[in-house]
PDB file of N, CA and C in Angstrom:
ATOM      1  N   MET A   1       3.065   4.756 -28.600  1.00  0.00           N
ATOM      2  CA  MET A   1       1.882   3.596 -29.741  1.00  0.00           C
ATOM      3  C   MET A   1       0.561   4.064 -27.729  1.00  0.00           C
ATOM      4  N   PRO A   2      -0.782   4.631 -27.603  1.00  0.00           N
ATOM      5  CA  PRO A   2      -1.336   4.935 -26.318  1.00  0.00           C
ATOM      6  C   PRO A   2      -1.780   3.900 -26.393  1.00  0.00           C
ATOM      7  N   GLY A   3      -1.172   2.921 -24.530  1.00  0.00           N
ATOM      8  CA  GLY A   3      -2.348   1.699 -24.368  1.00  0.00           C
ATOM      9  C   GLY A   3      -1.404   0.857 -24.277  1.00  0.00           C
ATOM     10  N   LEU A   4       0.079   0.587 -25.140  1.00  0.00           N
ATOM     11  CA  LEU A   4       0.842   0.324 -24.979  1.00  0.00           C
ATOM     12  C   LEU A   4       0.224  -0.744 -24.015  1.00  0.00           C
ATOM     13  N   TYR A   5       1.355   0.236 -22.590  1.00  0.00           N
ATOM     14  CA  TYR A   5       1.741  -0.018 -21.351  1.00  0.00           C
ATOM     15  C   TYR A   5       0.709  -1.139 -20.874  1.00  0.00           C
ATOM     16  N   LEU A   6      -1.162  -0.808 -20.584  1.00  0.00           N
ATOM     17  CA  LEU A   6      -1.819  -1.019 -20.934  1.00  0.00           C
ATOM     18  C   LEU A   6      -1.997  -2.450 -21.305  1.00  0.00           C
ATOM     19  N   LEU A   7      -1.607  -3.253 -22.339  1.00  0.00           N
ATOM     20  CA  LEU A   7      -1.403  -4.702 -23.153  1.00  0.00           C
ATOM     21  C   LEU A   7      -0.852  -5.110 -22.242  1.00  0.00           C
ATOM     22  N   GLY A   8       0.142  -4.440 -22.018  1.00  0.00           N
ATOM     23  CA  GLY A   8       2.022  -5.456 -21.136  1.00  0.00           C
ATOM     24  C   GLY A   8       1.299  -5.841 -20.073  1.00  0.00           C
ATOM     25  N   LEU A   9       0.500  -5.043 -19.444  1.00  0.00           N
ATOM     26  CA  LEU A   9      -0.306  -5.107 -17.753  1.00  0.00           C
ATOM     27  C   LEU A   9      -0.981  -6.418 -18.361  1.00  0.00           C
ATOM     28  N   LEU A  10      -2.065  -6.433 -19.059  1.00  0.00           N
ATOM     29  CA  LEU A  10      -3.254  -7.287 -19.180  1.00  0.00           C
ATOM     30  C   LEU A  10      -2.523  -9.089 -19.647  1.00  0.00           C
ATOM     31  N   VAL A  11      -1.044  -8.662 -20.468  1.00  0.00           N
ATOM     32  CA  VAL A  11      -0.584  -9.735 -20.875  1.00  0.00           C
ATOM     33  C   VAL A  11       0.072 -10.807 -19.402  1.00  0.00           C
ATOM     34  N   SER A  12       1.076  -9.256 -18.518  1.00  0.00           N
ATOM     35  CA  SER A  12       1.608  -9.746 -17.007  1.00  0.00           C
ATOM     36  C   SER A  12       0.096 -10.619 -16.391  1.00  0.00           C
ATOM     37  N   LEU A  13      -1.075  -9.924 -15.947  1.00  0.00           N
ATOM     38  CA  LEU A  13      -1.786 -10.271 -15.179  1.00  0.00           C
ATOM     39  C   LEU A  13      -2.100 -11.991 -16.403  1.00  0.00           C
ATOM     40  N   THR A  14      -2.763 -11.341 -17.093  1.00  0.00           N
ATOM     41  CA  THR A  14      -3.232 -13.057 -17.660  1.00  0.00           C
ATOM     42  C   THR A  14      -2.284 -14.143 -17.378  1.00  0.00           C
ATOM     43  N   GLY A  15      -0.567 -13.609 -17.468  1.00  0.00           N
ATOM     44  CA  GLY A  15       0.340 -15.300 -16.670  1.00  0.00           C
ATOM     45  C   GLY A  15       0.498 -15.209 -15.429  1.00  0.00           C
ATOM     46  N   MET A  16      -0.327 -14.301 -14.959  1.00  0.00           N
ATOM     47  CA  MET A  16      -1.047 -13.906 -12.791  1.00  0.00           C
ATOM     48  C   MET A  16      -2.185 -15.276 -13.044  1.00  0.00           C
ATOM     49  N   VAL A  17      -2.879 -14.848 -13.641  1.00  0.00           N
ATOM     50  CA  VAL A  17      -3.920 -16.025 -13.303  1.00  0.00           C
ATOM     51  C   VAL A  17      -3.185 -17.376 -14.211  1.00  0.00           C
ATOM     52  N   VAL A  18      -3.308 -17.855 -15.074  1.00  0.00           N
ATOM     53  CA  VAL A  18      -2.650 -18.974 -15.524  1.00  0.00           C
ATOM     54  C   VAL A  18      -1.696 -19.646 -14.269  1.00  0.00           C
ATOM     55  N   LEU A  19      -0.481 -18.750 -14.179  1.00  0.00           N
ATOM     56  CA  LEU A  19       0.043 -19.210 -12.960  1.00  0.00           C
ATOM     57  C   LEU A  19      -0.243 -19.987 -11.661  1.00  0.00           C
ATOM     58  N   ASP A  20      -1.500 -19.520 -11.324  1.00  0.00           N
ATOM     59  CA  ASP A  20      -2.507 -19.134 -10.274  1.00  0.00           C
ATOM     60  C   ASP A  20      -3.438 -20.497 -10.942  1.00  0.00           C
ATOM     61  N   ALA A  21      -3.713 -21.029 -11.540  1.00  0.00           N
ATOM     62  CA  ALA A  21      -4.466 -21.843 -12.190  1.00  0.00           C
ATOM     63  C   ALA A  21      -3.860 -23.190 -12.011  1.00  0.00           C
ATOM     64  N   ARG A  22      -2.822 -23.146 -12.822  1.00  0.00           N
ATOM     65  CA  ARG A  22      -1.639 -23.992 -12.897  1.00  0.00           C
ATOM     66  C   ARG A  22      -1.571 -25.080 -11.467  1.00  0.00           C
ATOM     67  N   PHE A  23      -1.255 -23.880 -10.824  1.00  0.00           N
ATOM     68  CA  PHE A  23      -0.403 -23.998  -9.060  1.00  0.00           C
ATOM     69  C   PHE A  23      -0.920 -24.182  -7.912  1.00  0.00           C
ATOM     70  N   ARG A  24      -2.809 -23.695  -8.025  1.00  0.00           N
ATOM     71  CA  ARG A  24      -3.776 -22.724  -6.879  1.00  0.00           C
ATOM     72  C   ARG A  24      -2.844 -22.302  -5.837  1.00  0.00           C
ATOM     73  N   LEU A  25      -2.551 -21.029  -6.418  1.00  0.00           N
ATOM     74  CA  LEU A  25      -1.280 -20.411  -5.318  1.00  0.00           C
ATOM     75  C   LEU A  25      -2.609 -19.258  -4.561  1.00  0.00           C
ATOM     76  N   PHE A  26      -3.477 -19.308  -5.276  1.00  0.00           N
ATOM     77  CA  PHE A  26      -3.801 -17.920  -4.484  1.00  0.00           C
ATOM     78  C   PHE A  26      -5.342 -17.455  -4.941  1.00  0.00           C
ATOM     79  N   PHE A  27      -5.980 -17.323  -5.632  1.00  0.00           N
ATOM     80  CA  PHE A  27      -7.835 -16.842  -6.093  1.00  0.00           C
ATOM     81  C   PHE A  27      -8.465 -19.162  -6.274  1.00  0.00           C
ATOM     82  N   TRP A  28      -7.273 -20.159  -6.814  1.00  0.00           N
ATOM     83  CA  TRP A  28      -7.597 -21.282  -7.352  1.00  0.00           C
ATOM     84  C   TRP A  28      -7.436 -21.956  -6.071  1.00  0.00           C
ATOM     85  N   ARG A  29      -6.825 -20.959  -4.322  1.00  0.00           N
ATOM     86  CA  ARG A  29      -6.845 -21.922  -3.196  1.00  0.00           C
ATOM     87  C   ARG A  29      -7.660 -21.942  -2.682  1.00  0.00           C
ATOM     88  N   ALA A  30      -8.182 -20.225  -2.310  1.00  0.00           N
ATOM     89  CA  ALA A  30      -9.206 -19.889  -1.854  1.00  0.00           C
ATOM     90  C   ALA A  30     -10.181 -18.315  -2.132  1.00  0.00           C
ATOM     91  N   PRO A  31     -10.868 -18.810  -3.037  1.00  0.00           N
ATOM     92  CA  PRO A  31     -11.095 -17.653  -3.300  1.00  0.00           C
ATOM     93  C   PRO A  31     -11.884 -16.626  -2.566  1.00  0.00           C
ATOM     94  N   TRP A  32     -12.578 -16.978  -1.576  1.00  0.00           N
ATOM     95  CA  TRP A  32     -13.227 -15.592  -0.946  1.00  0.00           C
ATOM     96  C   TRP A  32     -11.517 -15.031  -0.015  1.00  0.00           C
ATOM     97  N   ARG A  33     -10.814 -15.731   0.109  1.00  0.00           N
ATOM     98  CA  ARG A  33      -9.822 -14.607   1.093  1.00  0.00           C
ATOM     99  C   ARG A  33      -9.622 -14.121   0.288  1.00  0.00           C
ATOM    100  N   ALA A  34      -8.779 -14.838  -0.955  1.00  0.00           N
ATOM    101  CA  ALA A  34      -8.146 -14.596  -1.625  1.00  0.00           C
ATOM    102  C   ALA A  34      -8.419 -12.567  -2.869  1.00  0.00           C
ATOM    103  N   THR A  35      -9.678 -12.989  -2.893  1.00  0.00           N
ATOM    104  CA  THR A  35     -10.591 -11.478  -2.762  1.00  0.00           C
ATOM    105  C   THR A  35     -11.050 -10.451  -1.947  1.00  0.00           C
ATOM    106  N   ALA A  36     -10.649 -10.975  -0.855  1.00  0.00           N
ATOM    107  CA  ALA A  36     -10.600  -9.792   0.380  1.00  0.00           C
ATOM    108  C   ALA A  36      -9.602  -9.451   0.224  1.00  0.00           C
ATOM    109  N   VAL A  37      -7.820  -9.958  -0.042  1.00  0.00           N
ATOM    110  CA  VAL A  37      -6.608  -9.778   0.118  1.00  0.00           C
ATOM    111  C   VAL A  37      -6.520  -8.615  -0.507  1.00  0.00           C
ATOM    112  N   MET A  38      -7.237  -9.306  -1.381  1.00  0.00           N
ATOM    113  CA  MET A  38      -6.669  -8.261  -3.090  1.00  0.00           C
ATOM    114  C   MET A  38      -7.370  -6.915  -3.397  1.00  0.00           C
ATOM    115  N   VAL A  39      -8.474  -7.318  -2.591  1.00  0.00           N
ATOM    116  CA  VAL A  39      -9.437  -5.490  -2.576  1.00  0.00           C
ATOM    117  C   VAL A  39      -8.158  -4.910  -1.615  1.00  0.00           C
ATOM    118  N   VAL A  40      -8.062  -5.591  -0.087  1.00  0.00           N
ATOM    119  CA  VAL A  40      -7.258  -4.534   0.410  1.00  0.00           C
ATOM    120  C   VAL A  40      -6.164  -3.930   0.274  1.00  0.00           C
ATOM    121  N   GLY A  41      -5.387  -5.017  -0.467  1.00  0.00           N
ATOM    122  CA  GLY A  41      -4.224  -4.167  -0.705  1.00  0.00           C
ATOM    123  C   GLY A  41      -4.318  -3.737  -2.023  1.00  0.00           C
ATOM    124  N   VAL A  42      -4.871  -3.297  -2.541  1.00  0.00           N
ATOM    125  CA  VAL A  42      -5.388  -2.627  -3.889  1.00  0.00           C
ATOM    126  C   VAL A  42      -5.655  -0.807  -3.650  1.00  0.00           C
ATOM    127  N   ALA A  43      -6.279  -1.565  -2.534  1.00  0.00           N
ATOM    128  CA  ALA A  43      -7.341   0.085  -1.296  1.00  0.00           C
ATOM    129  C   ALA A  43      -5.716   0.292  -1.249  1.00  0.00           C
ATOM    130  N   PHE A  44      -5.681  -0.126  -0.541  1.00  0.00           N
ATOM    131  CA  PHE A  44      -4.703   0.202   0.363  1.00  0.00           C
ATOM    132  C   PHE A  44      -3.333   1.356  -0.420  1.00  0.00           C
ATOM    133  N   PHE A  45      -2.897   0.376  -1.673  1.00  0.00           N
ATOM    134  CA  PHE A  45      -2.151   0.741  -2.651  1.00  0.00           C
ATOM    135  C   PHE A  45      -2.339   2.109  -3.436  1.00  0.00           C
ATOM    136  N   MET A  46      -4.074   2.169  -4.125  1.00  0.00           N
ATOM    137  CA  MET A  46      -4.251   3.516  -4.292  1.00  0.00           C
ATOM    138  C   MET A  46      -5.186   4.536  -3.395  1.00  0.00           C
ATOM    139  N   LEU A  47      -5.055   4.594  -2.379  1.00  0.00           N
ATOM    140  CA  LEU A  47      -4.935   5.584  -0.942  1.00  0.00           C
ATOM    141  C   LEU A  47      -3.988   6.210  -1.348  1.00  0.00           C
ATOM    142  N   TRP A  48      -3.101   4.627  -0.916  1.00  0.00           N
ATOM    143  CA  TRP A  48      -1.300   5.399  -1.206  1.00  0.00           C
ATOM    144  C   TRP A  48      -0.856   6.475  -2.094  1.00  0.00           C
ATOM    145  N   ASP A  49      -1.308   5.611  -3.490  1.00  0.00           N
ATOM    146  CA  ASP A  49      -0.723   7.005  -4.315  1.00  0.00           C
ATOM    147  C   ASP A  49      -1.511   7.942  -4.446  1.00  0.00           C
ATOM    148  N   VAL A  50      -3.180   8.458  -3.941  1.00  0.00           N
ATOM    149  CA  VAL A  50      -4.372   9.632  -3.817  1.00  0.00           C
ATOM    150  C   VAL A  50      -3.123  10.099  -2.974  1.00  0.00           C
ATOM    151  N   VAL A  51      -2.505  10.131  -1.490  1.00  0.00           N
ATOM    152  CA  VAL A  51      -1.818  11.034  -0.798  1.00  0.00           C
ATOM    153  C   VAL A  51      -0.659  11.051  -1.479  1.00  0.00           C
ATOM    154  N   GLY A  52       0.286  10.377  -1.902  1.00  0.00           N
ATOM    155  CA  GLY A  52       1.222  11.198  -3.312  1.00  0.00           C
ATOM    156  C   GLY A  52       1.222  11.807  -3.414  1.00  0.00           C
ATOM    157  N   VAL A  53       0.027  11.565  -4.519  1.00  0.00           N
ATOM    158  CA  VAL A  53      -0.524  12.805  -5.689  1.00  0.00           C
ATOM    159  C   VAL A  53      -0.679  13.837  -5.085  1.00  0.00           C
ATOM    160  N   ALA A  54      -1.518  13.769  -3.423  1.00  0.00           N
ATOM    161  CA  ALA A  54      -1.835  15.507  -2.501  1.00  0.00           C
ATOM    162  C   ALA A  54      -0.656  16.329  -2.378  1.00  0.00           C
ATOM    163  N   LEU A  55       0.110  14.807  -2.255  1.00  0.00           N
ATOM    164  CA  LEU A  55       1.582  15.922  -1.891  1.00  0.00           C
ATOM    165  C   LEU A  55       3.368  16.078  -2.832  1.00  0.00           C
ATOM    166  N   GLY A  56       2.477  16.268  -3.680  1.00  0.00           N
ATOM    167  CA  GLY A  56       3.215  15.852  -5.129  1.00  0.00           C
ATOM    168  C   GLY A  56       4.700  15.733  -5.009  1.00  0.00           C
ATOM    169  N   ILE A  57       4.202  14.364  -4.499  1.00  0.00           N
ATOM    170  CA  ILE A  57       5.146  12.996  -4.374  1.00  0.00           C
ATOM    171  C   ILE A  57       5.017  12.232  -5.961  1.00  0.00           C
ATOM    172  N   PHE A  58       4.455  11.938  -6.102  1.00  0.00           N
ATOM    173  CA  PHE A  58       3.702  11.060  -7.630  1.00  0.00           C
ATOM    174  C   PHE A  58       3.662  12.468  -8.387  1.00  0.00           C
ATOM    175  N   PHE A  59       3.348  12.027 -10.300  1.00  0.00           N
ATOM    176  CA  PHE A  59       2.591  12.882 -10.993  1.00  0.00           C
ATOM    177  C   PHE A  59       2.863  11.943 -12.096  1.00  0.00           C
ATOM    178  N   ILE A  60       2.224  12.487 -13.380  1.00  0.00           N
ATOM    179  CA  ILE A  60       2.049  11.647 -14.667  1.00  0.00           C
ATOM    180  C   ILE A  60       3.097  11.954 -16.011  1.00  0.00           C
ATOM    181  N   GLY A  61       4.026  11.376 -15.974  1.00  0.00           N
ATOM    182  CA  GLY A  61       5.616  12.615 -16.401  1.00  0.00           C
ATOM    183  C   GLY A  61       4.965  12.366 -17.654  1.00  0.00           C
ATOM    184  N   PRO A  62       5.619  12.658 -18.571  1.00  0.00           N
ATOM    185  CA  PRO A  62       4.919  12.671 -20.304  1.00  0.00           C
ATOM    186  C   PRO A  62       5.510  11.243 -21.018  1.00  0.00           C
ATOM    187  N   THR A  63       4.586  11.000 -21.971  1.00  0.00           N
ATOM    188  CA  THR A  63       5.066   9.518 -22.092  1.00  0.00           C
ATOM    189  C   THR A  63       3.661   9.477 -23.373  1.00  0.00           C
ATOM    190  N   ARG A  64       3.691   8.332 -23.600  1.00  0.00           N
ATOM    191  CA  ARG A  64       3.398   7.905 -24.932  1.00  0.00           C
ATOM    192  C   ARG A  64       2.344   6.451 -24.846  1.00  0.00           C
ATOM    193  N   LEU A  65       2.751   5.658 -23.930  1.00  0.00           N
ATOM    194  CA  LEU A  65       2.686   4.491 -23.881  1.00  0.00           C
ATOM    195  C   LEU A  65       1.262   4.467 -22.108  1.00  0.00           C
ATOM    196  N   LEU A  66       0.447   5.549 -22.604  1.00  0.00           N
ATOM    197  CA  LEU A  66      -0.779   5.860 -21.238  1.00  0.00           C
ATOM    198  C   LEU A  66      -2.006   5.268 -22.104  1.00  0.00           C
ATOM    199  N   THR A  67      -2.489   5.151 -21.989  1.00  0.00           N
ATOM    200  CA  THR A  67      -3.715   5.323 -22.733  1.00  0.00           C
ATOM    201  C   THR A  67      -4.755   6.865 -22.414  1.00  0.00           C
ATOM    202  N   GLY A  68      -4.408   7.404 -21.358  1.00  0.00           N
ATOM    203  CA  GLY A  68      -4.862   9.119 -21.548  1.00  0.00           C
ATOM    204  C   GLY A  68      -6.524   9.016 -20.035  1.00  0.00           C
ATOM    205  N   VAL A  69      -6.776   7.385 -20.241  1.00  0.00           N
ATOM    206  CA  VAL A  69      -8.170   8.012 -19.089  1.00  0.00           C
ATOM    207  C   VAL A  69      -7.425   7.923 -17.441  1.00  0.00           C
ATOM    208  N   LEU A  70      -7.814   9.178 -16.804  1.00  0.00           N
ATOM    209  CA  LEU A  70      -7.652   9.024 -15.447  1.00  0.00           C
ATOM    210  C   LEU A  70      -8.128   8.808 -14.466  1.00  0.00           C
ATOM    211  N   LEU A  71      -8.078   7.926 -13.471  1.00  0.00           N
ATOM    212  CA  LEU A  71      -9.371   7.927 -12.183  1.00  0.00           C
ATOM    213  C   LEU A  71      -9.007   9.263 -11.135  1.00  0.00           C
ATOM    214  N   ALA A  72      -7.920   9.716 -11.141  1.00  0.00           N
ATOM    215  CA  ALA A  72      -8.134  11.081 -10.136  1.00  0.00           C
ATOM    216  C   ALA A  72      -6.651  11.621 -10.872  1.00  0.00           C
ATOM    217  N   PRO A  73      -6.827  13.176 -11.023  1.00  0.00           N
ATOM    218  CA  PRO A  73      -5.741  13.491 -10.711  1.00  0.00           C
ATOM    219  C   PRO A  73      -4.704  12.983 -11.038  1.00  0.00           C
ATOM    220  N   ASP A  74      -3.434  13.296 -11.986  1.00  0.00           N
ATOM    221  CA  ASP A  74      -2.226  12.563 -11.895  1.00  0.00           C
ATOM    222  C   ASP A  74      -2.420  11.080 -11.988  1.00  0.00           C
ATOM    223  N   VAL A  75      -3.475   9.729 -11.960  1.00  0.00           N
ATOM    224  CA  VAL A  75      -3.505   8.827 -10.831  1.00  0.00           C
ATOM    225  C   VAL A  75      -4.090   8.311 -12.475  1.00  0.00           C
ATOM    226  N   PRO A  76      -3.360   7.500 -13.986  1.00  0.00           N
ATOM    227  CA  PRO A  76      -3.799   7.341 -14.789  1.00  0.00           C
ATOM    228  C   PRO A  76      -4.428   5.518 -14.397  1.00  0.00           C
ATOM    229  N   LEU A  77      -5.557   5.165 -15.322  1.00  0.00           N
ATOM    230  CA  LEU A  77      -6.182   4.007 -15.490  1.00  0.00           C
ATOM    231  C   LEU A  77      -5.384   3.292 -15.661  1.00  0.00           C
ATOM    232  N   GLU A  78      -4.153   2.206 -15.870  1.00  0.00           N
ATOM    233  CA  GLU A  78      -3.042   1.772 -15.577  1.00  0.00           C
ATOM    234  C   GLU A  78      -2.753   1.539 -14.041  1.00  0.00           C
ATOM    235  N   GLU A  79      -2.637   3.264 -13.787  1.00  0.00           N
ATOM    236  CA  GLU A  79      -2.201   2.805 -12.044  1.00  0.00           C
ATOM    237  C   GLU A  79      -3.105   1.439 -11.429  1.00  0.00           C
ATOM    238  N   LEU A  80      -4.154   1.771 -11.304  1.00  0.00           N
ATOM    239  CA  LEU A  80      -4.792   0.107 -11.248  1.00  0.00           C
ATOM    240  C   LEU A  80      -4.864  -1.210 -11.157  1.00  0.00           C
ATOM    241  N   PHE A  81      -4.343  -1.510 -12.476  1.00  0.00           N
ATOM    242  CA  PHE A  81      -4.182  -2.582 -12.850  1.00  0.00           C
ATOM    243  C   PHE A  81      -1.996  -2.477 -13.043  1.00  0.00           C
ATOM    244  N   PHE A  82      -1.289  -2.145 -12.084  1.00  0.00           N
ATOM    245  CA  PHE A  82       0.184  -1.903 -11.910  1.00  0.00           C
ATOM    246  C   PHE A  82      -0.562  -2.597 -10.641  1.00  0.00           C
ATOM    247  N   LEU A  83      -1.794  -2.263  -9.904  1.00  0.00           N
ATOM    248  CA  LEU A  83      -1.361  -2.399  -7.944  1.00  0.00           C
ATOM    249  C   LEU A  83      -1.939  -3.885  -8.972  1.00  0.00           C
ATOM    250  N   LEU A  84      -2.809  -4.247  -9.453  1.00  0.00           N
ATOM    251  CA  LEU A  84      -3.006  -5.212  -9.000  1.00  0.00           C
ATOM    252  C   LEU A  84      -2.293  -6.057  -9.403  1.00  0.00           C
ATOM    253  N   LEU A  85      -1.727  -5.925 -10.226  1.00  0.00           N
ATOM    254  CA  LEU A  85      -0.735  -7.225 -10.730  1.00  0.00           C
ATOM    255  C   LEU A  85       0.467  -7.148  -9.429  1.00  0.00           C
ATOM    256  N   LEU A  86       1.001  -6.125  -9.077  1.00  0.00           N
ATOM    257  CA  LEU A  86       1.734  -6.450  -7.981  1.00  0.00           C
ATOM    258  C   LEU A  86       1.181  -6.666  -6.857  1.00  0.00           C
ATOM    259  N   CYS A  87       0.006  -6.756  -6.265  1.00  0.00           N
ATOM    260  CA  CYS A  87      -0.732  -7.385  -5.944  1.00  0.00           C
ATOM    261  C   CYS A  87      -1.041  -9.213  -5.402  1.00  0.00           C
ATOM    262  N   TYR A  88      -1.035  -9.394  -6.538  1.00  0.00           N
ATOM    263  CA  TYR A  88      -1.365 -10.799  -7.346  1.00  0.00           C
ATOM    264  C   TYR A  88       0.044 -10.991  -7.290  1.00  0.00           C
ATOM    265  N   THR A  89       0.668 -11.036  -8.156  1.00  0.00           N
ATOM    266  CA  THR A  89       2.247 -11.700  -8.244  1.00  0.00           C
ATOM    267  C   THR A  89       2.639 -11.859  -6.783  1.00  0.00           C
ATOM    268  N   THR A  90       2.236 -10.961  -5.775  1.00  0.00           N
ATOM    269  CA  THR A  90       3.274 -10.892  -4.595  1.00  0.00           C
ATOM    270  C   THR A  90       2.512 -12.064  -4.187  1.00  0.00           C
ATOM    271  N   MET A  91       1.245 -11.948  -3.925  1.00  0.00           N
ATOM    272  CA  MET A  91       0.601 -13.223  -3.248  1.00  0.00           C
ATOM    273  C   MET A  91       1.366 -14.496  -4.147  1.00  0.00           C
ATOM    274  N   ASN A  92       1.153 -15.240  -5.198  1.00  0.00           N
ATOM    275  CA  ASN A  92       1.136 -16.362  -5.925  1.00  0.00           C
ATOM    276  C   ASN A  92       2.334 -16.181  -5.504  1.00  0.00           C
ATOM    277  N   LEU A  93       3.167 -15.223  -4.801  1.00  0.00           N
ATOM    278  CA  LEU A  93       4.238 -15.534  -5.118  1.00  0.00           C
ATOM    279  C   LEU A  93       5.176 -16.109  -3.087  1.00  0.00           C
ATOM    280  N   THR A  94       4.166 -15.682  -2.785  1.00  0.00           N
ATOM    281  CA  THR A  94       3.477 -16.570  -0.909  1.00  0.00           C
ATOM    282  C   THR A  94       3.435 -17.927  -1.527  1.00  0.00           C
ATOM    283  N   GLY A  95       2.382 -18.021  -2.330  1.00  0.00           N
ATOM    284  CA  GLY A  95       1.302 -19.014  -2.212  1.00  0.00           C
ATOM    285  C   GLY A  95       2.491 -20.304  -3.078  1.00  0.00           C
ATOM    286  N   PHE A  96       3.217 -19.551  -3.684  1.00  0.00           N
ATOM    287  CA  PHE A  96       4.503 -20.771  -4.145  1.00  0.00           C
ATOM    288  C   PHE A  96       5.435 -21.030  -2.902  1.00  0.00           C
ATOM    289  N   VAL A  97       6.170 -20.105  -2.376  1.00  0.00           N
ATOM    290  CA  VAL A  97       7.226 -20.219  -1.812  1.00  0.00           C
ATOM    291  C   VAL A  97       7.125 -21.379   0.388  1.00  0.00           C
ATOM    292  N   ARG A  98       5.892 -20.596   0.145  1.00  0.00           N
ATOM    293  CA  ARG A  98       4.691 -21.213   1.431  1.00  0.00           C
ATOM    294  C   ARG A  98       4.936 -22.844   2.240  1.00  0.00           C
ATOM    295  N   PRO A  99       4.461 -23.376   0.655  1.00  0.00           N
ATOM    296  CA  PRO A  99       5.122 -24.795   0.697  1.00  0.00           C
ATOM    297  C   PRO A  99       6.493 -25.281   1.092  1.00  0.00           C
ATOM    298  N   LEU A 100       7.314 -24.767   0.365  1.00  0.00           N
ATOM    299  CA  LEU A 100       8.401 -24.960  -0.009  1.00  0.00           C
ATOM    300  C   LEU A 100       9.378 -24.592   1.940  1.00  0.00           C
ATOM    301  N   VAL A 101       8.153 -23.125   2.064  1.00  0.00           N
ATOM    302  CA  VAL A 101       9.498 -23.828   3.664  1.00  0.00           C
ATOM    303  C   VAL A 101       9.301 -24.140   4.492  1.00  0.00           C
ATOM    304  N   ALA A 102       7.803 -24.400   4.118  1.00  0.00           N
ATOM    305  CA  ALA A 102       6.925 -25.170   5.505  1.00  0.00           C
ATOM    306  C   ALA A 102       7.510 -26.883   5.299  1.00  0.00           C
ATOM    307  N   ARG A 103       7.933 -27.440   4.525  1.00  0.00           N
ATOM    308  CA  ARG A 103       8.651 -28.945   3.551  1.00  0.00           C
ATOM    309  C   ARG A 103      10.198 -29.097   4.602  1.00  0.00           C
ATOM    310  N   ALA A 104      10.813 -27.277   4.117  1.00  0.00           N
ATOM    311  CA  ALA A 104      12.273 -27.198   4.257  1.00  0.00           C
ATOM    312  C   ALA A 104      12.322 -27.456   6.266  1.00  0.00           C
ATOM    313  N   LEU A 105      11.270 -27.080   7.059  1.00  0.00           N
ATOM    314  CA  LEU A 105      11.406 -26.725   8.105  1.00  0.00           C
ATOM    315  C   LEU A 105      10.725 -28.571   8.956  1.00  0.00           C
ATOM    316  N   ALA A 106       9.762 -28.751   8.035  1.00  0.00           N
ATOM    317  CA  ALA A 106       9.675 -30.645   8.106  1.00  0.00           C
ATOM    318  C   ALA A 106      10.985 -30.845   8.791  1.00  0.00           C
ATOM    319  N   ARG A 107      11.242 -31.027   7.901  1.00  0.00           N
ATOM    320  CA  ARG A 107      12.668 -31.467   6.849  1.00  0.00           C
ATOM    321  C   ARG A 107      13.689 -31.377   8.858  1.00  0.00           C
ATOM    322  N   GLY A 108      13.582 -30.379   8.430  1.00  0.00           N
ATOM    323  CA  GLY A 108      14.586 -29.809   9.703  1.00  0.00           C
ATOM    324  C   GLY A 108      14.703 -30.253  10.704  1.00  0.00           C
ATOM    325  N   SER A 109      13.456 -30.229  11.222  1.00  0.00           N
ATOM    326  CA  SER A 109      13.044 -30.798  12.657  1.00  0.00           C
ATOM    327  C   SER A 109      12.220 -32.078  12.921  1.00  0.00           C
ATOM    328  N   ASP A 110      12.507 -33.542  11.440  1.00  0.00           N
ATOM    329  CA  ASP A 110      12.684 -34.965  11.951  1.00  0.00           C
ATOM    330  C   ASP A 110      14.142 -35.088  11.922  1.00  0.00           C
ATOM    331  N   SER A 111      14.857 -34.487  11.666  1.00  0.00           N
ATOM    332  CA  SER A 111      16.857 -34.489  11.607  1.00  0.00           C
ATOM    333  C   SER A 111      16.844 -34.604  13.318  1.00  0.00           C
TER     334      SER A 111
END
């Protein structure tokens, strides 16, 4: 079913947005900084993909789950949303873990 993978990515991104809004992990904590980090991260990985395609490392295999829309040769539209999800998940996880580590270190230094 074409577009199913994109739908899954969009549902997952929606979940990341909900978690971010609820716990103020990334965009809800510092929107401008988060936007800069997201743009740099996605641009880096998109460049990585383009180089990988040029070297013949990355390619699109046969699948019926993709929309068929290509951003560049062998770079499907879904790749952009996957990279957004990858960066957003990483930054939400960082935003979640950072206070836990800070509290643990503070408790350790109080002893």
